[in-house]
Tab-separated table of C-alpha atoms in Angstrom:
chain	number	residue	atom	x	y	z
A	29	MET	CA	-56.675	-23.147	-6.871
A	30	GLY	CA	-53.640	-21.691	-5.233
A	31	THR	CA	-52.380	-25.358	-5.106
A	32	GLU	CA	-52.920	-25.981	-9.118
A	33	MET	CA	-51.207	-22.412	-9.946
A	34	ALA	CA	-48.295	-22.870	-7.684
A	35	GLY	CA	-47.697	-25.704	-9.357
A	36	TYR	CA	-48.151	-24.551	-13.113
A	37	TYR	CA	-46.076	-21.583	-12.077
A	38	TRP	CA	-42.756	-23.850	-10.905
A	39	PRO	CA	-41.654	-25.522	-13.638
A	40	ILE	CA	-41.753	-21.875	-15.698
A	41	VAL	CA	-39.770	-20.186	-11.792
A	42	THR	CA	-37.339	-23.466	-12.069
A	43	ALA	CA	-36.445	-22.228	-15.421
A	44	THR	CA	-35.989	-18.955	-15.174
A	45	ALA	CA	-33.369	-19.382	-11.979
A	46	VAL	CA	-31.332	-22.032	-14.411
A	47	VAL	CA	-31.093	-19.878	-17.181
A	48	VAL	CA	-30.466	-16.444	-14.943
A	49	ILE	CA	-27.605	-18.505	-12.985
A	50	SER	CA	-26.081	-20.272	-16.408
A	51	ILE	CA	-26.117	-16.289	-17.641
A	52	ALA	CA	-24.247	-14.936	-14.081
A	53	ALA	CA	-22.259	-18.001	-13.226
A	54	PRO	CA	-20.029	-17.585	-16.116
A	55	LEU	CA	-19.922	-13.200	-15.752
A	56	LEU	CA	-19.489	-13.439	-12.146
A	57	LEU	CA	-16.344	-15.860	-12.876
A	58	ALA	CA	-15.182	-13.656	-16.223
A	59	GLU	CA	-14.862	-10.947	-13.567
A	60	VAL	CA	-13.493	-13.037	-10.061
A	61	PHE	CA	-11.672	-16.113	-11.356
A	62	PRO	CA	-10.338	-16.199	-14.855
A	63	TRP	CA	-10.214	-20.402	-14.706
A	64	ARG	CA	-9.802	-21.207	-18.405
A	65	ASN	CA	-6.397	-18.300	-18.390
A	66	LEU	CA	-5.300	-20.539	-15.395
A	67	TYR	CA	-6.262	-23.751	-16.282
A	68	LYS	CA	-4.513	-23.366	-19.975
A	69	GLN	CA	-1.195	-21.897	-17.768
A	70	ARG	CA	-1.445	-25.242	-15.858
A	71	ASN	CA	-1.298	-27.570	-19.036
A	72	ALA	CA	1.157	-25.090	-20.770
A	73	LYS	CA	4.174	-26.530	-22.358
A	74	LEU	CA	6.954	-23.420	-22.763
A	75	THR	CA	10.109	-22.708	-24.047
A	76	VAL	CA	12.379	-19.455	-23.894
A	77	THR	CA	10.986	-17.868	-27.446
A	78	ALA	CA	14.355	-15.544	-27.746
A	79	LYS	CA	17.674	-17.334	-29.800
A	80	SER	CA	19.947	-15.089	-27.583
A	81	PHE	CA	20.270	-12.536	-25.550
A	82	GLN	CA	23.903	-12.149	-26.621
A	83	GLY	CA	25.478	-8.357	-26.498
A	84	LYS	CA	22.594	-7.453	-24.208
A	85	THR	CA	22.157	-6.302	-21.033
A	86	VAL	CA	19.579	-7.356	-18.358
A	87	LEU	CA	18.108	-5.720	-14.790
A	88	ILE	CA	16.294	-8.333	-13.256
A	89	THR	CA	14.940	-7.201	-9.270
A	90	GLY	CA	13.866	-9.897	-7.445
A	91	ALA	CA	16.223	-11.626	-8.565
A	92	ASN	CA	16.958	-13.503	-5.095
A	93	GLY	CA	13.151	-15.107	-5.683
A	94	ALA	CA	12.104	-18.065	-6.518
A	95	PHE	CA	10.815	-16.840	-10.332
A	96	GLY	CA	13.364	-14.276	-10.856
A	97	SER	CA	16.385	-16.393	-9.799
A	98	ARG	CA	15.597	-19.287	-12.489
A	99	ALA	CA	14.546	-16.135	-14.802
A	100	ALA	CA	17.999	-14.700	-14.422
A	101	SER	CA	19.545	-18.711	-15.380
A	102	LEU	CA	17.534	-19.077	-18.189
A	103	ILE	CA	19.089	-15.455	-19.464
A	104	ALA	CA	21.872	-16.303	-19.172
A	105	ASN	CA	22.867	-18.967	-20.594
A	106	ARG	CA	21.688	-17.582	-23.467
A	107	GLY	CA	24.560	-15.594	-23.964
A	108	VAL	CA	23.616	-12.375	-22.379
A	109	ASP	CA	26.701	-9.809	-21.688
A	110	THR	CA	25.567	-8.112	-18.592
A	111	LEU	CA	23.310	-9.890	-15.744
A	112	VAL	CA	22.470	-7.443	-13.174
A	113	LEU	CA	20.816	-8.791	-10.002
A	114	VAL	CA	18.523	-6.993	-7.800
A	115	ASP	CA	16.943	-8.377	-4.488
A	116	VAL	CA	16.558	-6.816	-0.925
A	117	LYS	CA	18.577	-9.975	-0.309
A	118	ASP	CA	22.139	-10.624	-1.443
A	119	CYS	CA	22.452	-12.237	-4.523
A	120	GLU	CA	26.175	-14.041	-5.344
A	121	GLY	CA	25.129	-17.074	-4.065
A	122	VAL	CA	22.304	-16.807	-6.895
A	123	LYS	CA	25.598	-15.383	-9.640
A	124	SER	CA	27.894	-18.245	-8.526
A	125	LYS	CA	25.253	-20.945	-8.951
A	126	ILE	CA	24.696	-19.346	-11.849
A	127	LEU	CA	28.001	-19.390	-13.675
A	128	ALA	CA	28.784	-22.594	-11.450
A	129	ASP	CA	26.160	-24.169	-14.482
A	130	ILE	CA	27.541	-22.525	-17.435
A	131	SER	CA	30.139	-24.543	-19.175
A	132	GLY	CA	32.393	-22.512	-21.305
A	133	PRO	CA	34.648	-19.788	-21.387
A	134	ASN	CA	32.266	-17.684	-22.470
A	135	LYS	CA	30.224	-16.334	-18.982
A	136	PRO	CA	28.027	-13.099	-18.596
A	137	ASN	CA	29.424	-10.292	-16.344
A	138	ILE	CA	27.015	-10.515	-13.200
A	139	LEU	CA	26.512	-7.337	-11.275
A	140	VAL	CA	25.377	-8.170	-8.533
A	141	TRP	CA	22.998	-4.855	-6.719
A	142	GLN	CA	20.467	-4.453	-3.591
A	143	VAL	CA	17.634	-2.521	-3.199
A	144	ASP	CA	15.219	-2.036	-0.750
A	145	MET	CA	11.252	-1.369	-2.282
A	146	LEU	CA	10.216	0.251	0.859
A	147	SER	CA	12.089	3.061	0.754
A	148	TYR	CA	11.736	5.756	-2.236
A	149	SER	CA	15.425	6.222	-1.354
A	150	SER	CA	17.290	3.401	-1.859
A	151	CYS	CA	15.232	2.975	-5.464
A	152	GLN	CA	17.173	6.564	-6.517
A	153	ALA	CA	19.852	5.286	-5.204
A	154	LEU	CA	19.154	1.509	-7.391
A	155	ALA	CA	18.626	4.345	-10.647
A	156	LYS	CA	21.899	6.387	-9.625
A	157	LYS	CA	23.637	3.216	-10.082
A	158	ALA	CA	22.235	1.672	-13.190
A	159	ARG	CA	23.663	5.344	-14.579
A	160	GLU	CA	26.832	3.180	-14.777
A	161	LEU	CA	25.350	0.761	-17.124
A	162	LYS	CA	26.530	1.115	-20.874
A	163	SER	CA	23.229	0.309	-22.339
A	164	LEU	CA	20.011	-1.201	-20.748
A	165	ASP	CA	18.026	-3.485	-23.002
A	166	HIS	CA	15.844	-5.457	-21.017
A	167	VAL	CA	13.845	-4.892	-17.022
A	168	LEU	CA	11.956	-7.455	-15.515
A	169	MET	CA	10.322	-6.655	-12.415
A	170	THR	CA	9.725	-9.214	-10.283
A	171	ALA	CA	10.107	-7.985	-6.938
A	172	GLY	CA	7.306	-8.508	-4.557
A	173	ILE	CA	6.049	-9.481	-0.958
A	174	LEU	CA	2.446	-11.214	-0.146
A	175	ALA	CA	2.038	-9.434	3.112
A	176	PHE	CA	-0.469	-11.579	5.452
A	177	LYS	CA	-0.341	-9.051	7.892
A	178	PRO	CA	-0.719	-5.130	7.606
A	179	ARG	CA	2.356	-3.411	8.302
A	180	LYS	CA	3.415	0.219	7.193
A	181	SER	CA	6.007	1.002	5.308
A	182	PRO	CA	8.933	4.027	6.372
A	183	GLU	CA	7.266	5.837	3.335
A	184	GLY	CA	3.450	5.566	5.310
A	185	TRP	CA	2.502	2.825	3.174
A	186	GLU	CA	1.119	-0.480	3.523
A	187	SER	CA	4.260	-2.463	2.953
A	188	SER	CA	2.411	-4.260	0.099
A	189	ILE	CA	1.317	-1.321	-1.525
A	190	GLN	CA	4.825	-0.038	-1.302
A	191	VAL	CA	6.716	-2.336	-2.863
A	192	ASN	CA	4.329	-4.086	-5.341
A	193	PHE	CA	3.336	-0.956	-6.605
A	194	LEU	CA	4.716	2.552	-5.720
A	195	SER	CA	8.453	1.179	-5.422
A	196	THR	CA	7.941	-0.779	-8.291
A	197	ALA	CA	6.465	2.205	-10.053
A	198	LEU	CA	8.654	4.670	-8.991
A	199	LEU	CA	11.945	2.632	-9.987
A	200	ALA	CA	10.325	2.220	-13.469
A	201	LEU	CA	10.100	5.910	-13.515
A	202	LEU	CA	13.351	6.555	-12.605
A	203	LEU	CA	14.994	3.303	-15.192
A	204	LEU	CA	13.033	4.856	-18.431
A	205	PRO	CA	15.369	7.409	-19.461
A	206	LEU	CA	17.782	4.350	-18.891
A	207	LEU	CA	16.612	2.447	-21.277
A	208	LYS	CA	18.845	1.976	-23.791
A	209	SER	CA	19.313	-0.752	-26.609
A	210	SER	CA	23.285	-2.061	-27.341
A	211	PRO	CA	24.765	-1.697	-30.599
A	212	SER	CA	23.847	-5.499	-31.480
A	213	ASN	CA	20.171	-4.967	-30.402
A	214	PRO	CA	17.756	-3.301	-32.820
A	215	ALA	CA	14.769	-3.804	-31.145
A	216	SER	CA	13.747	-1.304	-28.547
A	217	PRO	CA	14.138	-1.933	-25.066
A	218	VAL	CA	11.204	-3.852	-23.452
A	219	LEU	CA	10.297	-2.991	-19.330
A	220	THR	CA	8.375	-5.392	-18.157
A	221	PHE	CA	5.968	-6.148	-14.916
A	222	THR	CA	5.083	-8.646	-13.604
A	223	THR	CA	1.154	-9.099	-12.818
A	224	THR	CA	-1.276	-12.205	-11.178
A	225	PHE	CA	-5.145	-13.336	-11.809
A	226	GLY	CA	-5.258	-12.299	-8.346
A	227	VAL	CA	-5.904	-8.831	-9.759
A	228	TYR	CA	-9.471	-10.464	-10.472
A	229	PRO	CA	-10.868	-11.796	-6.799
A	230	SER	CA	-9.472	-7.988	-6.022
A	231	SER	CA	-11.440	-6.173	-8.440
A	232	LEU	CA	-14.180	-6.519	-5.400
A	233	THR	CA	-13.175	-4.977	-2.565
A	234	MET	CA	-11.622	-1.904	-5.642
A	235	SER	CA	-14.305	0.905	-5.492
A	236	VAL	CA	-13.197	3.886	-6.125
A	237	PRO	CA	-14.291	6.566	-3.195
A	238	LYS	CA	-16.267	9.835	-4.164
A	239	THR	CA	-13.951	12.135	-2.037
A	240	GLY	CA	-10.949	11.908	-0.688
A	241	SER	CA	-7.125	10.123	-1.839
A	242	TYR	CA	-8.016	6.642	-3.966
A	243	LEU	CA	-4.702	5.058	-2.969
A	244	GLY	CA	-5.177	6.599	0.412
A	245	HIS	CA	-8.551	4.292	0.251
A	246	LEU	CA	-6.685	1.453	-0.823
A	247	ASN	CA	-3.635	1.932	2.010
A	248	ASN	CA	-5.051	-1.001	4.246
A	249	THR	CA	-4.126	-0.978	8.437
A	250	LYS	CA	-6.661	-3.927	9.642
A	251	ASP	CA	-6.328	-6.989	10.286
A	252	GLY	CA	-8.372	-9.270	8.276
A	253	MET	CA	-10.436	-10.397	4.600
A	254	ILE	CA	-9.189	-7.196	3.006
A	255	GLN	CA	-5.456	-7.027	4.098
A	256	ALA	CA	-5.676	-11.272	2.202
A	257	HIS	CA	-6.582	-8.666	-0.853
A	258	GLN	CA	-3.565	-6.355	-0.827
A	259	TYR	CA	-1.527	-8.463	-3.116
A	260	GLY	CA	-4.104	-9.009	-5.709
A	261	ARG	CA	-4.809	-4.616	-5.060
A	262	SER	CA	-1.594	-3.374	-5.432
A	263	LYS	CA	-1.302	-5.319	-8.156
A	264	ALA	CA	-3.998	-4.053	-9.889
A	265	LEU	CA	-2.606	-0.783	-9.000
A	266	LEU	CA	0.335	-1.288	-10.590
A	267	LEU	CA	-1.890	-2.694	-13.781
A	268	TYR	CA	-3.571	0.496	-14.022
A	269	PHE	CA	-0.116	2.058	-13.780
A	270	ALA	CA	1.572	-0.240	-16.770
A	271	ARG	CA	-1.023	0.342	-19.429
A	272	GLU	CA	-1.491	4.358	-18.649
A	273	LEU	CA	2.488	4.609	-18.881
A	274	ALA	CA	2.377	2.342	-22.119
A	275	ASN	CA	0.070	4.917	-23.475
A	276	ARG	CA	2.142	8.419	-22.362
A	277	ILE	CA	4.778	6.569	-23.615
A	278	SER	CA	3.622	6.672	-26.827
A	279	ARG	CA	2.212	9.816	-27.168
A	280	ALA	CA	5.779	10.720	-26.397
A	281	GLN	CA	7.255	8.710	-29.235
A	282	GLU	CA	5.231	10.787	-31.504
A	283	ARG	CA	7.418	13.954	-30.235
A	284	GLY	CA	10.079	11.890	-30.967
A	285	ILE	CA	10.990	10.422	-27.735
A	286	GLN	CA	13.359	6.753	-27.471
A	287	LYS	CA	10.724	3.980	-28.220
A	288	VAL	CA	10.773	2.001	-24.957
A	289	THR	CA	8.581	-0.939	-25.200
A	290	VAL	CA	6.118	-1.586	-21.324
A	291	ASN	CA	4.473	-4.812	-21.099
A	292	SER	CA	2.910	-6.773	-18.485
A	293	ALA	CA	3.707	-10.757	-17.855
A	294	ASP	CA	1.570	-13.244	-16.048
A	295	PRO	CA	3.856	-16.402	-15.232
A	296	GLY	CA	0.980	-18.657	-13.273
A	297	SER	CA	0.770	-19.081	-10.262
A	298	ALA	CA	3.487	-21.907	-8.317
A	299	TRP	CA	4.482	-23.072	-4.994
A	300	THR	CA	6.675	-20.837	-3.567
A	301	PRO	CA	8.079	-19.526	0.269
A	302	LEU	CA	5.805	-16.493	-0.940
A	303	THR	CA	2.831	-18.213	-1.723
A	304	ASN	CA	3.907	-21.009	1.088
A	305	PRO	CA	1.874	-19.973	4.042
A	306	ASN	CA	-1.219	-20.511	1.679
A	307	GLN	CA	-0.942	-24.145	2.430
A	308	ALA	CA	-2.699	-23.660	5.646
A	309	LYS	CA	-5.378	-21.925	3.922
A	310	LEU	CA	-8.547	-24.151	2.288
A	311	ILE	CA	-9.537	-21.484	-0.935
A	312	PRO	CA	-6.277	-20.209	-1.598
A	313	ARG	CA	-4.633	-23.959	-0.879
A	314	LEU	CA	-7.427	-25.449	-3.550
A	315	ILE	CA	-6.913	-22.331	-6.011
A	316	MET	CA	-3.211	-22.792	-5.907
A	317	ASP	CA	-3.550	-26.798	-6.292
A	318	PHE	CA	-5.749	-26.183	-9.429
A	319	SER	CA	-3.404	-23.324	-11.513
A	320	ALA	CA	0.016	-24.075	-9.576
A	321	ARG	CA	2.734	-24.895	-12.200
A	322	ASP	CA	6.332	-25.143	-11.839
A	323	PRO	CA	8.598	-22.294	-10.820
A	324	MET	CA	10.456	-22.677	-13.927
A	325	THR	CA	7.931	-22.650	-16.317
A	326	CYS	CA	6.826	-19.578	-14.620
A	327	ALA	CA	10.121	-17.638	-15.151
A	328	THR	CA	9.968	-19.095	-18.691
A	329	ALA	CA	6.673	-16.904	-19.378
A	330	LEU	CA	8.689	-14.047	-17.876
A	331	VAL	CA	11.582	-13.681	-19.905
A	332	ASN	CA	9.250	-14.624	-22.672
A	333	GLY	CA	7.077	-11.329	-21.674
A	334	VAL	CA	10.504	-9.064	-21.054
A	335	SER	CA	12.072	-10.045	-24.650
A	336	ALA	CA	8.791	-9.823	-26.116
A	337	THR	CA	8.246	-7.685	-29.094
A	338	GLU	CA	7.265	-4.052	-29.802
A	339	ASN	CA	3.164	-5.610	-30.773
A	340	THR	CA	2.878	-6.415	-26.832
A	341	HIS	CA	3.406	-3.027	-25.676
A	342	GLY	CA	0.685	-1.518	-23.196
A	343	LYS	CA	-0.741	-5.510	-23.095
A	344	ILE	CA	-0.834	-7.960	-20.446
A	345	VAL	CA	1.466	-11.177	-22.119
A	346	ILE	CA	0.686	-14.449	-21.043
A	347	ASP	CA	2.692	-16.956	-21.706
A	348	TYR	CA	2.747	-17.443	-25.895
A	349	ASP	CA	-0.696	-15.024	-26.241
A	350	LEU	CA	-1.950	-11.435	-25.486
A	351	SER	CA	-4.468	-11.202	-22.836
A	352	PRO	CA	-7.146	-8.542	-22.404
A	353	TYR	CA	-7.388	-6.775	-19.200
A	354	PRO	CA	-9.598	-7.561	-16.724
A	355	PRO	CA	-13.188	-6.635	-17.382
A	356	PHE	CA	-13.225	-3.800	-14.288
A	357	MET	CA	-10.588	-2.308	-16.279
A	358	GLU	CA	-12.034	-1.666	-19.334
A	359	ARG	CA	-15.112	-0.199	-18.152
A	360	LYS	CA	-15.500	3.261	-17.916
A	361	SER	CA	-15.286	3.723	-14.467
A	362	GLY	CA	-12.070	1.700	-14.545
A	363	ARG	CA	-10.577	4.032	-17.014
A	364	ALA	CA	-11.323	6.887	-14.599
A	365	ALA	CA	-9.758	4.771	-12.508
A	366	GLN	CA	-6.943	4.626	-13.865
A	367	GLN	CA	-6.579	8.748	-14.241
A	368	ARG	CA	-7.083	8.696	-9.973
A	369	VAL	CA	-4.072	6.601	-10.104
A	370	TRP	CA	-1.883	7.880	-12.430
A	371	GLN	CA	-2.363	11.397	-11.213
A	372	GLU	CA	-2.054	10.937	-7.345
A	373	THR	CA	1.422	8.639	-8.061
A	374	LYS	CA	2.448	11.598	-10.131
A	375	ALA	CA	1.716	13.731	-6.933
A	376	GLU	CA	3.109	11.789	-4.230
A	377	PHE	CA	6.653	10.958	-6.104
A	378	LYS	CA	6.721	14.707	-7.137
A	379	LYS	CA	6.500	15.168	-3.362
A	380	LYS	CA	9.082	13.177	-2.410
A	381	VAL	CA	11.278	12.243	-5.341
A	382	PRO	CA	11.910	15.251	-7.157
A	383	GLU	CA	14.111	13.965	-9.902
A	384	VAL	CA	10.976	12.512	-11.393
A	385	GLU	CA	9.253	15.810	-12.412
A	386	ALA	CA	11.899	15.980	-15.389
A	387	ILE	CA	10.280	12.562	-16.736
A	388	TYR	CA	6.617	13.367	-15.962
A	389	ARG	CA	7.231	16.772	-17.882
A	390	ILE	CA	8.335	14.178	-20.455
A	391	LEU	CA	5.476	11.558	-20.156
A	392	ASP	CA	2.982	14.299	-20.082
A	393	GLY	CA	4.463	16.407	-22.668
A	394	GLU	CA	4.779	19.435	-20.653
């Protein structure tokens, strides 16, 4: 009888398992691996949507990197008036190459500035220098690091959290009052952060502690698997910050503050000096082999993001489309985490960078 009953129930158990797996697998993939987006990005054929940057001023951080330097070239070849190349490394080589590639007498004014994104004071110095600019139509934030070993910044934070999140957020706040459209530009200025699909797998390690600092909880100091997720975690923090910043700018605009479009652009993935160390790691290499595309295509996606229209405000731009936020960010817990990130970041900056207090007063409606 036992054998007969087992034979009766086995097909039911098997069918139930198949149904559960067929439902659970897509849900799990949606949480940790957006393969549809990656596949679509890999096969996308992109062109720069902006016909001209004539008369405009564009600032690019990470301008010596694979994406930033190519984005700079694309913008320079479309008649930009002033192009500001910013990186921890000297961008004179990038400048020389751009100018050499442009035929004809109408070459842009290219400024080469440096910033150490591990340091708040260096970000402050860069923002002070940016006051020299008569206008600032577009800011493209591509600066970032992929740290395979935990390292502390002079500010006391793990280097990925410092560069990819805190210093990028600080620089955005400091540049915000300086964003001003040039006389020939009828559109509002655009500030674009760079995001990544890496926020999806990092969500598994983004839980919020019941007590204590959330940023401190994510401030990893140990080697191992957690450090492997630090890039995605830092970008997830930045995505939280970007969305909240856009929300607060919208409310400030209702009080008469100038319009600014804030969005996040996902360039997709490519083999670059930043990602090449992953060649030696099986899983990262398989993911990159599935999704990687030409770095110039990635740069094109970023240029399209920073030249996008006001309808992208507070949104994620992937190639020609607007993309939803990752599922974990859309839940009630994600919205609560976003407020934690905003408030803790505010406390950190107000303690160490006093000039942001006036900016927060405007954003918070105080």
